[in-house]
mmCIF file of N, CA and C in Angstrom:
data_model
loop_
_atom_site.group_PDB
_atom_site.id
_atom_site.type_symbol
_atom_site.label_atom_id
_atom_site.label_comp_id
_atom_site.label_asym_id
_atom_site.label_seq_id
_atom_site.Cartn_x
_atom_site.Cartn_y
_atom_site.Cartn_z
ATOM 1 N N ALA A 1 47.909 168.444 110.874
ATOM 2 C CA ALA A 1 47.534 168.646 112.312
ATOM 3 C C ALA A 1 47.900 169.688 112.902
ATOM 4 N N PRO A 2 47.242 170.301 113.953
ATOM 5 C CA PRO A 2 48.055 171.396 114.755
ATOM 6 C C PRO A 2 48.762 170.786 115.461
ATOM 7 N N GLN A 3 49.905 171.956 115.860
ATOM 8 C CA GLN A 3 50.663 171.623 116.837
ATOM 9 C C GLN A 3 51.029 172.746 117.673
ATOM 10 N N LEU A 4 51.174 172.687 119.023
ATOM 11 C CA LEU A 4 51.425 173.878 119.909
ATOM 12 C C LEU A 4 52.724 173.576 120.367
ATOM 13 N N GLN A 5 53.597 175.200 120.206
ATOM 14 C CA GLN A 5 54.580 175.456 120.695
ATOM 15 C C GLN A 5 54.390 176.327 121.764
ATOM 16 N N VAL A 6 54.977 176.326 122.987
ATOM 17 C CA VAL A 6 55.062 177.442 124.140
ATOM 18 C C VAL A 6 56.571 177.806 124.134
ATOM 19 N N SER A 7 56.564 179.063 124.119
ATOM 20 C CA SER A 7 57.841 179.807 124.405
ATOM 21 C C SER A 7 57.910 180.903 125.482
ATOM 22 N N LEU A 8 58.916 181.259 126.047
ATOM 23 C CA LEU A 8 59.383 182.050 126.990
ATOM 24 C C LEU A 8 60.301 182.893 126.502
ATOM 25 N N ASP A 9 59.987 184.322 126.159
ATOM 26 C CA ASP A 9 61.213 185.350 125.620
ATOM 27 C C ASP A 9 61.670 184.587 124.482
ATOM 28 N N GLY A 10 60.789 183.985 123.507
ATOM 29 C CA GLY A 10 61.366 183.659 122.148
ATOM 30 C C GLY A 10 62.032 182.268 122.379
ATOM 31 N N ALA A 11 62.348 181.622 123.543
ATOM 32 C CA ALA A 11 63.005 180.296 123.590
ATOM 33 C C ALA A 11 61.797 179.352 123.941
ATOM 34 N N PRO A 12 61.723 178.146 122.837
ATOM 35 C CA PRO A 12 60.548 177.356 123.243
ATOM 36 C C PRO A 12 60.971 176.495 124.513
ATOM 37 N N LEU A 13 59.927 176.070 125.152
ATOM 38 C CA LEU A 13 59.800 175.309 126.644
ATOM 39 C C LEU A 13 59.583 173.954 126.214
ATOM 40 N N SER A 14 60.143 173.075 127.017
ATOM 41 C CA SER A 14 59.809 171.377 126.892
ATOM 42 C C SER A 14 58.685 171.285 127.864
ATOM 43 N N GLN A 15 57.775 170.165 127.505
ATOM 44 C CA GLN A 15 56.604 169.992 128.396
ATOM 45 C C GLN A 15 56.840 169.851 129.917
ATOM 46 N N SER A 16 57.914 169.752 130.100
ATOM 47 C CA SER A 16 58.382 169.667 131.702
ATOM 48 C C SER A 16 58.871 170.632 132.146
ATOM 49 N N ALA A 17 59.118 171.980 131.462
ATOM 50 C CA ALA A 17 59.799 173.142 131.552
ATOM 51 C C ALA A 17 59.305 173.800 133.020
ATOM 52 N N ILE A 18 60.105 174.456 133.885
ATOM 53 C CA ILE A 18 59.433 175.085 135.020
ATOM 54 C C ILE A 18 59.819 176.825 134.817
ATOM 55 N N VAL A 19 58.832 177.735 134.926
ATOM 56 C CA VAL A 19 59.030 178.920 134.828
ATOM 57 C C VAL A 19 59.024 179.525 135.979
ATOM 58 N N ALA A 20 60.322 180.058 136.388
ATOM 59 C CA ALA A 20 60.726 180.661 137.580
ATOM 60 C C ALA A 20 60.276 182.173 137.566
ATOM 61 N N PHE A 21 59.925 182.759 138.514
ATOM 62 C CA PHE A 21 59.544 184.104 138.926
ATOM 63 C C PHE A 21 60.514 184.839 139.890
ATOM 64 N N ASP A 22 61.541 184.188 140.327
ATOM 65 C CA ASP A 22 62.690 184.864 140.966
ATOM 66 C C ASP A 22 61.956 185.545 142.316
ATOM 67 N N GLN A 23 62.897 186.257 142.789
ATOM 68 C CA GLN A 23 62.574 187.374 143.959
ATOM 69 C C GLN A 23 62.148 188.697 143.539
ATOM 70 N N THR A 24 61.411 189.362 144.365
ATOM 71 C CA THR A 24 61.150 190.550 143.952
ATOM 72 C C THR A 24 60.661 191.248 145.495
ATOM 73 N N TYR A 25 60.626 192.413 145.328
ATOM 74 C CA TYR A 25 60.218 193.154 146.807
ATOM 75 C C TYR A 25 58.838 193.465 146.761
ATOM 76 N N VAL A 26 58.262 193.610 147.967
ATOM 77 C CA VAL A 26 56.528 193.791 148.078
ATOM 78 C C VAL A 26 56.429 194.919 147.149
ATOM 79 N N GLY A 27 55.414 194.778 146.704
ATOM 80 C CA GLY A 27 54.839 195.938 145.681
ATOM 81 C C GLY A 27 55.608 196.092 144.309
ATOM 82 N N VAL A 28 56.389 195.372 144.052
ATOM 83 C CA VAL A 28 57.183 195.413 142.749
ATOM 84 C C VAL A 28 56.837 193.912 141.960
ATOM 85 N N GLY A 29 56.165 194.275 140.719
ATOM 86 C CA GLY A 29 55.704 193.158 139.914
ATOM 87 C C GLY A 29 56.660 192.400 139.310
ATOM 88 N N VAL A 30 56.527 191.163 138.916
ATOM 89 C CA VAL A 30 57.373 190.269 138.023
ATOM 90 C C VAL A 30 56.382 189.818 137.125
ATOM 91 N N THR A 31 56.824 190.003 135.743
ATOM 92 C CA THR A 31 55.862 189.559 134.531
ATOM 93 C C THR A 31 56.941 188.521 133.678
ATOM 94 N N ARG A 32 56.015 187.558 133.410
ATOM 95 C CA ARG A 32 56.738 186.386 132.531
ATOM 96 C C ARG A 32 55.784 186.297 131.382
ATOM 97 N N ARG A 33 55.837 186.388 130.169
ATOM 98 C CA ARG A 33 55.006 186.328 128.999
ATOM 99 C C ARG A 33 55.359 184.853 128.246
ATOM 100 N N LEU A 34 54.336 184.133 128.296
ATOM 101 C CA LEU A 34 54.375 183.001 127.466
ATOM 102 C C LEU A 34 53.758 183.283 126.092
ATOM 103 N N THR A 35 54.342 182.586 125.114
ATOM 104 C CA THR A 35 53.686 182.986 123.642
ATOM 105 C C THR A 35 53.237 181.537 123.307
ATOM 106 N N LEU A 36 52.174 181.361 122.795
ATOM 107 C CA LEU A 36 51.850 179.937 122.196
ATOM 108 C C LEU A 36 51.667 180.242 120.570
ATOM 109 N N THR A 37 52.346 179.375 120.064
ATOM 110 C CA THR A 37 52.386 179.266 118.523
ATOM 111 C C THR A 37 51.828 177.937 118.017
ATOM 112 N N ASN A 38 51.256 178.216 116.847
ATOM 113 C CA ASN A 38 50.874 177.152 115.989
ATOM 114 C C ASN A 38 51.868 176.549 114.953
ATOM 115 N N THR A 39 52.573 175.530 115.348
ATOM 116 C CA THR A 39 53.775 175.304 114.314
ATOM 117 C C THR A 39 53.058 174.121 113.563
ATOM 118 N N GLY A 40 51.881 173.665 113.566
ATOM 119 C CA GLY A 40 51.469 172.678 112.839
ATOM 120 C C GLY A 40 50.805 172.920 111.359
ATOM 121 N N THR A 41 50.058 172.038 110.700
ATOM 122 C CA THR A 41 49.844 172.223 109.296
ATOM 123 C C THR A 41 48.308 172.607 109.167
ATOM 124 N N ALA A 42 47.658 172.992 110.459
ATOM 125 C CA ALA A 42 46.188 172.988 110.381
ATOM 126 C C ALA A 42 45.796 174.087 111.616
ATOM 127 N N PRO A 43 44.551 174.808 111.394
ATOM 128 C CA PRO A 43 44.343 175.719 112.649
ATOM 129 C C PRO A 43 44.249 174.896 113.722
ATOM 130 N N LEU A 44 44.814 175.743 114.954
ATOM 131 C CA LEU A 44 44.610 175.223 116.321
ATOM 132 C C LEU A 44 43.542 176.076 117.234
ATOM 133 N N THR A 45 42.659 175.509 117.922
ATOM 134 C CA THR A 45 41.685 176.139 118.625
ATOM 135 C C THR A 45 42.122 175.971 119.989
ATOM 136 N N ILE A 46 42.453 177.051 120.642
ATOM 137 C CA ILE A 46 42.595 177.066 122.123
ATOM 138 C C ILE A 46 41.344 177.303 122.914
ATOM 139 N N THR A 47 40.856 176.491 123.688
ATOM 140 C CA THR A 47 39.435 176.910 124.585
ATOM 141 C C THR A 47 40.079 177.369 125.922
ATOM 142 N N GLY A 48 40.961 176.826 126.468
ATOM 143 C CA GLY A 48 41.543 177.331 127.834
ATOM 144 C C GLY A 48 42.784 177.035 128.307
ATOM 145 N N ILE A 49 43.381 177.525 129.141
ATOM 146 C CA ILE A 49 44.607 177.642 129.711
ATOM 147 C C ILE A 49 44.917 177.112 131.161
ATOM 148 N N THR A 50 45.120 175.963 131.424
ATOM 149 C CA THR A 50 45.201 175.609 132.859
ATOM 150 C C THR A 50 46.527 174.911 132.858
ATOM 151 N N PRO A 51 47.358 175.372 134.270
ATOM 152 C CA PRO A 51 48.412 174.739 134.688
ATOM 153 C C PRO A 51 48.217 173.163 134.931
ATOM 154 N N PRO A 52 49.316 172.261 134.830
ATOM 155 C CA PRO A 52 49.075 170.862 135.247
ATOM 156 C C PRO A 52 48.686 170.853 136.717
ATOM 157 N N ASP A 53 48.273 169.870 136.867
ATOM 158 C CA ASP A 53 47.672 169.593 138.089
ATOM 159 C C ASP A 53 48.904 169.264 139.235
ATOM 160 N N THR A 54 49.601 170.344 139.580
ATOM 161 C CA THR A 54 50.699 170.152 140.379
ATOM 162 C C THR A 54 50.627 170.713 141.908
ATOM 163 N N GLY A 55 49.487 171.312 141.947
ATOM 164 C CA GLY A 55 49.110 171.773 143.230
ATOM 165 C C GLY A 55 49.609 173.433 143.162
ATOM 166 N N ILE A 56 49.519 173.861 142.078
ATOM 167 C CA ILE A 56 49.968 175.255 141.954
ATOM 168 C C ILE A 56 48.820 176.089 142.365
ATOM 169 N N THR A 57 49.181 177.131 143.484
ATOM 170 C CA THR A 57 48.319 178.090 143.698
ATOM 171 C C THR A 57 48.751 179.468 143.435
ATOM 172 N N THR A 58 47.825 180.320 143.515
ATOM 173 C CA THR A 58 48.279 181.794 143.318
ATOM 174 C C THR A 58 48.003 182.459 144.613
ATOM 175 N N PRO A 59 49.118 182.935 145.251
ATOM 176 C CA PRO A 59 49.050 183.501 146.474
ATOM 177 C C PRO A 59 48.541 185.081 146.471
ATOM 178 N N ASP A 60 48.055 185.573 147.491
ATOM 179 C CA ASP A 60 47.315 186.996 147.748
ATOM 180 C C ASP A 60 48.377 187.849 146.925
ATOM 181 N N GLY A 61 47.773 188.757 146.118
ATOM 182 C CA GLY A 61 48.523 189.866 145.488
ATOM 183 C C GLY A 61 49.173 189.377 144.100
ATOM 184 N N PHE A 62 48.954 187.972 143.829
ATOM 185 C CA PHE A 62 49.381 187.821 142.460
ATOM 186 C C PHE A 62 48.050 187.436 141.435
ATOM 187 N N THR A 63 48.486 187.428 140.052
ATOM 188 C CA THR A 63 47.362 187.337 139.143
ATOM 189 C C THR A 63 47.798 186.592 137.983
ATOM 190 N N VAL A 64 47.183 185.740 137.229
ATOM 191 C CA VAL A 64 47.555 185.049 136.191
ATOM 192 C C VAL A 64 46.671 185.806 134.985
ATOM 193 N N SER A 65 47.013 186.040 134.017
ATOM 194 C CA SER A 65 46.233 186.797 132.912
ATOM 195 C C SER A 65 46.141 185.947 131.612
ATOM 196 N N THR A 66 45.238 185.982 131.045
ATOM 197 C CA THR A 66 45.566 184.864 129.779
ATOM 198 C C THR A 66 44.694 185.896 128.650
ATOM 199 N N PRO A 67 44.951 185.404 127.579
ATOM 200 C CA PRO A 67 44.057 185.962 126.108
ATOM 201 C C PRO A 67 42.762 185.856 126.274
ATOM 202 N N SER A 68 42.077 186.728 125.622
ATOM 203 C CA SER A 68 40.568 186.024 125.272
ATOM 204 C C SER A 68 40.571 184.975 124.587
ATOM 205 N N LEU A 69 39.780 183.843 125.359
ATOM 206 C CA LEU A 69 39.535 182.468 124.715
ATOM 207 C C LEU A 69 38.235 182.487 124.272
ATOM 208 N N PRO A 70 37.463 181.314 123.393
ATOM 209 C CA PRO A 70 38.602 180.633 122.839
ATOM 210 C C PRO A 70 39.457 181.583 121.534
ATOM 211 N N ALA A 71 40.453 180.983 121.091
ATOM 212 C CA ALA A 71 41.099 181.631 120.153
ATOM 213 C C ALA A 71 41.526 180.465 119.167
ATOM 214 N N VAL A 72 41.545 180.820 117.943
ATOM 215 C CA VAL A 72 41.961 179.982 116.941
ATOM 216 C C VAL A 72 43.163 180.584 116.163
ATOM 217 N N LEU A 73 44.333 179.834 116.282
ATOM 218 C CA LEU A 73 45.517 180.148 115.775
ATOM 219 C C LEU A 73 45.657 179.642 114.225
ATOM 220 N N ALA A 74 45.887 180.474 113.434
ATOM 221 C CA ALA A 74 46.123 179.782 112.018
ATOM 222 C C ALA A 74 47.596 179.200 112.099
ATOM 223 N N VAL A 75 48.047 178.473 111.011
ATOM 224 C CA VAL A 75 49.196 178.082 110.779
ATOM 225 C C VAL A 75 50.262 179.102 110.795
ATOM 226 N N GLY A 76 51.167 178.678 111.637
ATOM 227 C CA GLY A 76 52.213 180.041 111.946
ATOM 228 C C GLY A 76 51.946 181.238 112.844
ATOM 229 N N ALA A 77 50.632 181.234 113.455
ATOM 230 C CA ALA A 77 50.186 182.378 114.231
ATOM 231 C C ALA A 77 50.577 182.177 115.603
ATOM 232 N N SER A 78 50.469 183.195 116.483
ATOM 233 C CA SER A 78 50.784 183.064 117.862
ATOM 234 C C SER A 78 49.994 183.862 118.575
ATOM 235 N N ILE A 79 49.897 183.770 119.774
ATOM 236 C CA ILE A 79 49.021 184.569 120.919
ATOM 237 C C ILE A 79 50.063 184.731 122.113
ATOM 238 N N THR A 80 50.129 185.840 122.695
ATOM 239 C CA THR A 80 50.706 185.937 124.020
ATOM 240 C C THR A 80 49.755 186.305 125.133
#
């Protein structure tokens, strides 16, 4: 079966992990790249990426970028 592992800077994240964006100055971007890896034994199809229903909003001037979807990850394959 497919199995999804989410990592930040090479470190696996738990399901309850919080990704902090720290402070920055106006006009200075902050980037966090998450890597999705199929650690299972069968291909994994990713059709969408949605944050959990926690009331997360994207303030003016912020963007969230996702890879082209749908994507099929072979066993051991990753996408950032």
